[in-house]
PDB file of C-alpha atoms and ligand atoms in Angstrom:
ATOM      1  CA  UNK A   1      26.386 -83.308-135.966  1.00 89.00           C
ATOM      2  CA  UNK A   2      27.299 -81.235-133.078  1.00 96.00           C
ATOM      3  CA  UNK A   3      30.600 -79.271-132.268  1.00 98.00           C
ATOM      4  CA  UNK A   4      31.578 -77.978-129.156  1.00 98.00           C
ATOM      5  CA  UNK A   5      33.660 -75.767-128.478  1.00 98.00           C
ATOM      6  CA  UNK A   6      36.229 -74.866-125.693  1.00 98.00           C
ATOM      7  CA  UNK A   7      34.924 -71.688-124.147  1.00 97.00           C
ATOM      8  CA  UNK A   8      37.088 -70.584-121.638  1.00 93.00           C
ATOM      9  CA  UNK A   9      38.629 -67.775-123.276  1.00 88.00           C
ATOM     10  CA  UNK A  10      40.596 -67.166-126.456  1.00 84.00           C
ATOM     11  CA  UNK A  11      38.407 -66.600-130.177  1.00 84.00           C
ATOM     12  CA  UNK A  12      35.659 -69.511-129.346  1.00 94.00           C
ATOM     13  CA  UNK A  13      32.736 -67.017-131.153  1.00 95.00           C
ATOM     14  CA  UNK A  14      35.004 -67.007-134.279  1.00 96.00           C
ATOM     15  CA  UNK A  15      34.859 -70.949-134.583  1.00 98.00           C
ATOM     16  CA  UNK A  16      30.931 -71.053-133.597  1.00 97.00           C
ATOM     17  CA  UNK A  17      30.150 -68.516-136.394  1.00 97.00           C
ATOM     18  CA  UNK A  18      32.511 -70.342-139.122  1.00 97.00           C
ATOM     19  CA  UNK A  19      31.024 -73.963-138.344  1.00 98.00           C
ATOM     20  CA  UNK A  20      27.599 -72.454-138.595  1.00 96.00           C
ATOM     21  CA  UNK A  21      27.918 -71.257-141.851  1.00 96.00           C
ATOM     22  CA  UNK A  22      28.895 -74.579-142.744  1.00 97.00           C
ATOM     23  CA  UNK A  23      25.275 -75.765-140.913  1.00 96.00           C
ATOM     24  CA  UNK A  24      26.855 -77.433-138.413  1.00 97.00           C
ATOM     25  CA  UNK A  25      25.098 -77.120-134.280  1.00 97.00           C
ATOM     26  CA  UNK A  26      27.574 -75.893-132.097  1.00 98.00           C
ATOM     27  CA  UNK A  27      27.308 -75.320-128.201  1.00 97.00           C
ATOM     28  CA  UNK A  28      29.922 -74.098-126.040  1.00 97.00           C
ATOM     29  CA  UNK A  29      31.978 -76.321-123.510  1.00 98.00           C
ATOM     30  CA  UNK A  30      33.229 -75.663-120.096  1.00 97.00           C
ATOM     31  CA  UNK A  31      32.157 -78.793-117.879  1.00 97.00           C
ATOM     32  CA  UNK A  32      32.619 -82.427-118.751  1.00 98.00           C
ATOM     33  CA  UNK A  33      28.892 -82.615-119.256  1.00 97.00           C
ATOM     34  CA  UNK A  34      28.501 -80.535-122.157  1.00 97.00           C
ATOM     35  CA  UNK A  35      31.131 -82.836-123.613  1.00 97.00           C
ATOM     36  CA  UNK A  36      28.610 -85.148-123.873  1.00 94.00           C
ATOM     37  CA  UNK A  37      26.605 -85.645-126.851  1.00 91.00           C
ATOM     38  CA  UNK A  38      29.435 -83.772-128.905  1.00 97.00           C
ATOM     39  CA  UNK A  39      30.657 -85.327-132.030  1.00 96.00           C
ATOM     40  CA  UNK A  40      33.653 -82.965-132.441  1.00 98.00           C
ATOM     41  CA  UNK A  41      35.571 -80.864-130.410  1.00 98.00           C
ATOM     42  CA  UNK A  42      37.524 -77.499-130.909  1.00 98.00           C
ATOM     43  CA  UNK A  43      40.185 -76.359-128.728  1.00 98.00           C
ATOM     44  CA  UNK A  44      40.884 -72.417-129.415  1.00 97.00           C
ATOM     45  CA  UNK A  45      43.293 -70.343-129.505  1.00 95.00           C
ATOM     46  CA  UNK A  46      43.708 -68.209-125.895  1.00 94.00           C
ATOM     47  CA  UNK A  47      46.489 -68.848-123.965  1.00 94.00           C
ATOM     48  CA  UNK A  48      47.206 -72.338-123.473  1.00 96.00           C
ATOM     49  CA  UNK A  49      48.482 -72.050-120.065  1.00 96.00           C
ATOM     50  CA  UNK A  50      45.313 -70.442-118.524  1.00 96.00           C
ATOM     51  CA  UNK A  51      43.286 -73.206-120.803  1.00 97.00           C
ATOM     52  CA  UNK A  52      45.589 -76.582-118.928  1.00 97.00           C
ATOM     53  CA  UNK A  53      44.761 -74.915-115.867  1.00 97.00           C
ATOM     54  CA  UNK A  54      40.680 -74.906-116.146  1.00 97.00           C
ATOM     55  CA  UNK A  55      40.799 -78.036-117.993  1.00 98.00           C
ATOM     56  CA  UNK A  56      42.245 -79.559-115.012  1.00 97.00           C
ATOM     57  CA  UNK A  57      40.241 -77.925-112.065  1.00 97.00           C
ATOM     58  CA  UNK A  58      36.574 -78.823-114.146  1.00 96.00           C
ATOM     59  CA  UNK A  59      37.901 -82.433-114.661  1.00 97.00           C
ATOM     60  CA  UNK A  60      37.223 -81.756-118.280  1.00 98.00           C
ATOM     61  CA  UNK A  61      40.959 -82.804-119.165  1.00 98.00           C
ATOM     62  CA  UNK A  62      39.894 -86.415-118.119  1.00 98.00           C
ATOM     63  CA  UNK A  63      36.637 -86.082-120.020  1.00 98.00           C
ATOM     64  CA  UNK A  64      38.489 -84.772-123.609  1.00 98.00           C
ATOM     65  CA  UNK A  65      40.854 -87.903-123.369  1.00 97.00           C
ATOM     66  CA  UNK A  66      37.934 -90.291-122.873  1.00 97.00           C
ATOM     67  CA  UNK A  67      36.343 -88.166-125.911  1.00 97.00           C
ATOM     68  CA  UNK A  68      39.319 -89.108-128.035  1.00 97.00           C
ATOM     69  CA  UNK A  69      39.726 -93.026-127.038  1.00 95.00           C
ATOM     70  CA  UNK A  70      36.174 -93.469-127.925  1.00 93.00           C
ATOM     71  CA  UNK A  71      36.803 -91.543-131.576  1.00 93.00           C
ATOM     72  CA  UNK A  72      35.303 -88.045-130.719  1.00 96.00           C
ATOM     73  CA  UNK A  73      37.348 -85.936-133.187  1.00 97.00           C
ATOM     74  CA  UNK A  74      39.380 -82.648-132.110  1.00 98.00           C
ATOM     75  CA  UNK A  75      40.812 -79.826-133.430  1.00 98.00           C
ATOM     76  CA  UNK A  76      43.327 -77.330-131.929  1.00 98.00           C
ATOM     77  CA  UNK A  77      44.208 -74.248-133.356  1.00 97.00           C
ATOM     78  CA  UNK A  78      47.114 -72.419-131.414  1.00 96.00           C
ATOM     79  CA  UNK A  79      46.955 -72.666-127.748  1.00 96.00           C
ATOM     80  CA  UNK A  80      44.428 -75.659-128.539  1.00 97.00           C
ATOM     81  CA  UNK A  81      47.219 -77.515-130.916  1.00 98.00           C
ATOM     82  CA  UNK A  82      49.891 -76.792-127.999  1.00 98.00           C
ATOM     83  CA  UNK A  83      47.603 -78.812-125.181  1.00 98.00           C
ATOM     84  CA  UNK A  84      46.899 -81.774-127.959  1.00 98.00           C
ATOM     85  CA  UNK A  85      51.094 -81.565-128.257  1.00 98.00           C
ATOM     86  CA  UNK A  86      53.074 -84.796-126.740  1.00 98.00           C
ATOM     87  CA  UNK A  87      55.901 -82.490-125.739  1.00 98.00           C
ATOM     88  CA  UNK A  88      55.317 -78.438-125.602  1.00 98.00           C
ATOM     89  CA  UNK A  89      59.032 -76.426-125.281  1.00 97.00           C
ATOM     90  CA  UNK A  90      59.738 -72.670-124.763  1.00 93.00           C
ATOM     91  CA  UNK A  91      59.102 -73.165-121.928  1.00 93.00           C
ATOM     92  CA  UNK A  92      58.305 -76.697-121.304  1.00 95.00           C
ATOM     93  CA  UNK A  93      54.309 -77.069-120.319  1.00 96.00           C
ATOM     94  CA  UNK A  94      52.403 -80.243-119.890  1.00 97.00           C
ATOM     95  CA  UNK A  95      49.330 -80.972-122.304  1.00 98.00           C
ATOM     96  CA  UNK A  96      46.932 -83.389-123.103  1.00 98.00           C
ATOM     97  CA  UNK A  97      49.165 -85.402-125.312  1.00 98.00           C
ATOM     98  CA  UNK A  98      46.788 -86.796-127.788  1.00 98.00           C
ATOM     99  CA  UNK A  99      48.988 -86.142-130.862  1.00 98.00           C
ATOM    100  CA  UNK A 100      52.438 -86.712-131.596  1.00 98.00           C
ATOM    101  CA  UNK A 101      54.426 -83.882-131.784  1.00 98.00           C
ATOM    102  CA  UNK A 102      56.986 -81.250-130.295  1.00 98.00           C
ATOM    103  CA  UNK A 103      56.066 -78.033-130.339  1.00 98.00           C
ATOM    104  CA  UNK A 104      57.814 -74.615-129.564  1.00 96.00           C
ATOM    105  CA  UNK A 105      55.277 -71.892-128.115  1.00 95.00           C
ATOM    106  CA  UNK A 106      55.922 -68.248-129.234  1.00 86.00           C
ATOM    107  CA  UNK A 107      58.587 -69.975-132.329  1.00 81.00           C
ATOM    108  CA  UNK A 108      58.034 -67.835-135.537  1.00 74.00           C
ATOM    109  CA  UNK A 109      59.724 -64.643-134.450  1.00 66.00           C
ATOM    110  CA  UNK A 110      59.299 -61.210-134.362  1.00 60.00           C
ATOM    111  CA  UNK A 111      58.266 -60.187-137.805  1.00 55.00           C
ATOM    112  CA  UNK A 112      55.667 -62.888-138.262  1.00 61.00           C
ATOM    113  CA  UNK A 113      54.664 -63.306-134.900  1.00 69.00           C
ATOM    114  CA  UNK A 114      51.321 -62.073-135.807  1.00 80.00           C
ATOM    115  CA  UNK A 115      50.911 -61.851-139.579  1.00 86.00           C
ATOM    116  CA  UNK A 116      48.589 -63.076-142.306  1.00 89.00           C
ATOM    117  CA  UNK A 117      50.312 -65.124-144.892  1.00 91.00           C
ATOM    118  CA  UNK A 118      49.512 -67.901-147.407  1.00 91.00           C
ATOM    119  CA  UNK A 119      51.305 -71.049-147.591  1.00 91.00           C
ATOM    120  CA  UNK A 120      50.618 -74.841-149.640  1.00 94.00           C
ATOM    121  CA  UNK A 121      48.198 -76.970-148.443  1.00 97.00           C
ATOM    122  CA  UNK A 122      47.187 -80.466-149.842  1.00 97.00           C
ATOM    123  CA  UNK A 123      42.953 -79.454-148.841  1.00 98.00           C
ATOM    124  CA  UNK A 124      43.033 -77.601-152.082  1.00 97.00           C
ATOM    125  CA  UNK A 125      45.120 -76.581-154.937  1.00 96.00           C
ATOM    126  CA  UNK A 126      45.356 -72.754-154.128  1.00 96.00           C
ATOM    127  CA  UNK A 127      47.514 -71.682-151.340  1.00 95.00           C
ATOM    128  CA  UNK A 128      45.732 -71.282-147.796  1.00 96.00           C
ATOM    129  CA  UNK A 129      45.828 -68.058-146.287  1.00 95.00           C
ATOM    130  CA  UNK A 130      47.116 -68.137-143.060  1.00 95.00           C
ATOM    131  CA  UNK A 131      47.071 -66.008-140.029  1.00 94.00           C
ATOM    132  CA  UNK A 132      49.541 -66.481-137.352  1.00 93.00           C
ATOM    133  CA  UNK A 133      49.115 -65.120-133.858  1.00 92.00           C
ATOM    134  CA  UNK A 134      51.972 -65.703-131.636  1.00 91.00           C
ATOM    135  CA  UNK A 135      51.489 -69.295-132.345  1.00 92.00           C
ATOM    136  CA  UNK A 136      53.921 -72.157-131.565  1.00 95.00           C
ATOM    137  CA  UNK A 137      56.171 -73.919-134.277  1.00 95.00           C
ATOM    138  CA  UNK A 138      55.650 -77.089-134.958  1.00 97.00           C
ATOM    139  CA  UNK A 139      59.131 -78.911-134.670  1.00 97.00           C
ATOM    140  CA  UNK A 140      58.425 -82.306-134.687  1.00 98.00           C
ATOM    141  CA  UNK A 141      55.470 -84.048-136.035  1.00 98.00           C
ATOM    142  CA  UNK A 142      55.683 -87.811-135.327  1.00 97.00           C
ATOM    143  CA  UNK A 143      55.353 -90.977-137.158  1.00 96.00           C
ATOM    144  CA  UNK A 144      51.248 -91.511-139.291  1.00 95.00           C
ATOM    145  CA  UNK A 145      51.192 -87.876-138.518  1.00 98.00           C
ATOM    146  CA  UNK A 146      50.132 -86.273-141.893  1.00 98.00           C
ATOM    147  CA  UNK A 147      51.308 -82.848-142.930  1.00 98.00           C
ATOM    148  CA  UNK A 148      48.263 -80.987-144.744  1.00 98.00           C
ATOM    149  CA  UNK A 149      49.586 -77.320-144.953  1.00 98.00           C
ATOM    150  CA  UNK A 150      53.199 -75.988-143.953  1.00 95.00           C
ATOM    151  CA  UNK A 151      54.507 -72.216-143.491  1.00 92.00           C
ATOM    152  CA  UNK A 152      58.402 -71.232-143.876  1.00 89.00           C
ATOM    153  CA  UNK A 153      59.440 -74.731-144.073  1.00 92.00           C
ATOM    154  CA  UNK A 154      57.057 -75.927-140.972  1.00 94.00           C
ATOM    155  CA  UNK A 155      53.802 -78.123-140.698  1.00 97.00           C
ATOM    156  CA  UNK A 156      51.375 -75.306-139.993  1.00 97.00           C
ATOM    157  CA  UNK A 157      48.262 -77.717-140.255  1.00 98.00           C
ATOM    158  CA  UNK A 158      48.798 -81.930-139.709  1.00 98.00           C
ATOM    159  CA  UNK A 159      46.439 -84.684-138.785  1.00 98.00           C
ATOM    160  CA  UNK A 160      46.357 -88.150-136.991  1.00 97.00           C
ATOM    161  CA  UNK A 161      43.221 -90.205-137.184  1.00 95.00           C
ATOM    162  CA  UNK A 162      40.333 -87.782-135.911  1.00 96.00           C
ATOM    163  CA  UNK A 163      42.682 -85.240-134.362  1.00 98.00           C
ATOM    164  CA  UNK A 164      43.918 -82.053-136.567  1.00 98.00           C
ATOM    165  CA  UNK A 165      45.778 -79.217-135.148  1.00 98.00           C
ATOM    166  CA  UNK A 166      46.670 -76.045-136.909  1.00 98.00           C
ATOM    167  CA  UNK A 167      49.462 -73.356-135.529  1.00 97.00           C
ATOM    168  CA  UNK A 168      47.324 -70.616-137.292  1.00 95.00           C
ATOM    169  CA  UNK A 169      43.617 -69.419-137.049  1.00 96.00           C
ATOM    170  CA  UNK A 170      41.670 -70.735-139.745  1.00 97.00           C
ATOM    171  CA  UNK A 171      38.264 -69.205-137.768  1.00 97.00           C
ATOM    172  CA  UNK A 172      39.694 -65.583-138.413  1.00 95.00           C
ATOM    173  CA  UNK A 173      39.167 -66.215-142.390  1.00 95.00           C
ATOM    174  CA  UNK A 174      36.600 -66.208-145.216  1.00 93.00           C
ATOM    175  CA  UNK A 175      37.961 -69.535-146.415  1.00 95.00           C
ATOM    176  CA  UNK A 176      36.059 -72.199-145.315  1.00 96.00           C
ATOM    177  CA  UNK A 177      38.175 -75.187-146.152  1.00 97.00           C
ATOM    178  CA  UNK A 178      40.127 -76.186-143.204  1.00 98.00           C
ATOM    179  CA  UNK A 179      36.724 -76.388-140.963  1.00 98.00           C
ATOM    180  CA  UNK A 180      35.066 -78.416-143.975  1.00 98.00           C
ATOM    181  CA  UNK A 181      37.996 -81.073-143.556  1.00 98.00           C
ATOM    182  CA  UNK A 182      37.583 -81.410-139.797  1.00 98.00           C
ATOM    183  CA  UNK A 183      33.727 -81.392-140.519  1.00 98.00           C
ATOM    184  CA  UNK A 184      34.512 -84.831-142.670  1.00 97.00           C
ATOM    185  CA  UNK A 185      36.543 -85.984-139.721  1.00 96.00           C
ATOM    186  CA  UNK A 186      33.760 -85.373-137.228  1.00 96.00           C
ATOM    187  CA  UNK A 187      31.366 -87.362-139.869  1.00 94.00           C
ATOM    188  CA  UNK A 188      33.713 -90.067-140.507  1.00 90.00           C
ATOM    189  CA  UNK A 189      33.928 -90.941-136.732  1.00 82.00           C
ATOM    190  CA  UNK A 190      29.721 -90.708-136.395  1.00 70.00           C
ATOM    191  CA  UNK A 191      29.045 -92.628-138.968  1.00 71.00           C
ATOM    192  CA  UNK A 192      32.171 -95.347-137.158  1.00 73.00           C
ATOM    193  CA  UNK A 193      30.162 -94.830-134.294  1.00 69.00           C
ATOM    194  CA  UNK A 194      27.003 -95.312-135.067  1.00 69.00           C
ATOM    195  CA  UNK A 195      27.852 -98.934-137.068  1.00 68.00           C
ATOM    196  CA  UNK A 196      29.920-100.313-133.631  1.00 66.00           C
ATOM    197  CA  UNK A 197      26.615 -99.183-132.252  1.00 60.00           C
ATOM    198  CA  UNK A 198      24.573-101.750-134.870  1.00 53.00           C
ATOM    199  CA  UNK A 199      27.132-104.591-134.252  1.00 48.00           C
TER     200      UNK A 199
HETATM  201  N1  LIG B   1      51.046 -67.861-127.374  1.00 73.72           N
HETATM  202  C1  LIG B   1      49.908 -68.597-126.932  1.00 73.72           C
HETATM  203  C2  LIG B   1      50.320 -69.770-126.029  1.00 73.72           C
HETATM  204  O1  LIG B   1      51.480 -70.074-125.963  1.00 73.72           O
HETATM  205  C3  LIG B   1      49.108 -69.111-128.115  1.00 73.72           C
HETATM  206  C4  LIG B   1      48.599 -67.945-128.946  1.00 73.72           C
HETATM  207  C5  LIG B   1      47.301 -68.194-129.662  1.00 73.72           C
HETATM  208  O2  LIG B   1      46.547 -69.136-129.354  1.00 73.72           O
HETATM  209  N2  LIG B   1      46.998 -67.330-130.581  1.00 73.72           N
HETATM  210  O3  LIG B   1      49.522 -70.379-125.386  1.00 73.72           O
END
């Protein structure tokens, strides 16, 4: 199975180093060609207005929504969950729109802006330490979208299908569990793959 990963700018290392302790291949993604072959694909954290912009003048925004009609799964974390957003307030920003929700950039405030908490999850039975940097709220998460870890009353982690997004930074962690779940995500659409492939 191969990952790539965004690298544009934002913490892409952190992500390549977690997913290879889990023995996963990783290679880093900045044209629509490196897309290709991926099984997964992780949108960083960064700055998700700089990210629109390159995704857009390398033609890779085209190339991740072909990735995700043909099952390719994704995850955001931060900047990366505000481009897979439907709607993106505070202030209002276009995205890639691949999952259904409203998010608020810049939403938790000053004293947890940037702060490592822990919060419920339903990954695991112990809470999930968290680690918020000036990352959007969640407001909204639509309909078949699944709620797997909240903070203050939010969904800080939620899933459709094969696309997860997470307000926080699981890749700035020891705990491995939120990459292992999007791990069985990217293996779940392979192996869906591979049988169309047979049929
Ligand atoms: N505040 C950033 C944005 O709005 C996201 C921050 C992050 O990714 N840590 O794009």
């Amino acid at each position: 199975m191969k990952i790539g990963i965004l690298a544009v700018q934002g913490d892409f290392e952190a992500h390549a180093a977690m997913l290879e302790r889990l023995g996963a291949e990783t290679a880093e993604v900045r044209t629509p060609a490196q897309l290709e072959g991926c099984d997964g694909l992780i949108l960083p954290g960064g700055e998700s207005t700089t990210q629109l912009q390159f995704l857009r003048e390398e033609g890779l925004a085209d190339a991740i929504e072909k990735f995700a009609k043909q099952g390719g799964a994704i995850f955001g974390t931060c900047a990366g969950a505000i481009l897979l957003a439907t709607e993106v307030q505070n202030p209002k920003q276009d995205s890639l729109k691949l999952l259904d929700m409203t998010v608020l950039r810049n939403a938790y405030g000053r004293q947890i802006a940037s702060d490592v908490v822990s919060g419920p999850t339903k990954l695991k039975s112990e809470p999930l330490e968290m680690v918020f940097i000036r990352g959007p709220i969640i407001e909204r998460a639509g309909p078949g979208v699944r709620v797997l870890a909240e903070y203050a009353g939010k969904p800080a982690l939620v899933q459709r299908d094969q696309i997860m997004a997470a307000t926080f930074h699981p890749e700035l962690t020891d705990d491995t569990t939120v990459h292992e779940h999007f791990l069985s995500l990217v293996a779940a659409g392979a192996s869906q793959a591979a049988g169309s492939a047979k049929s």
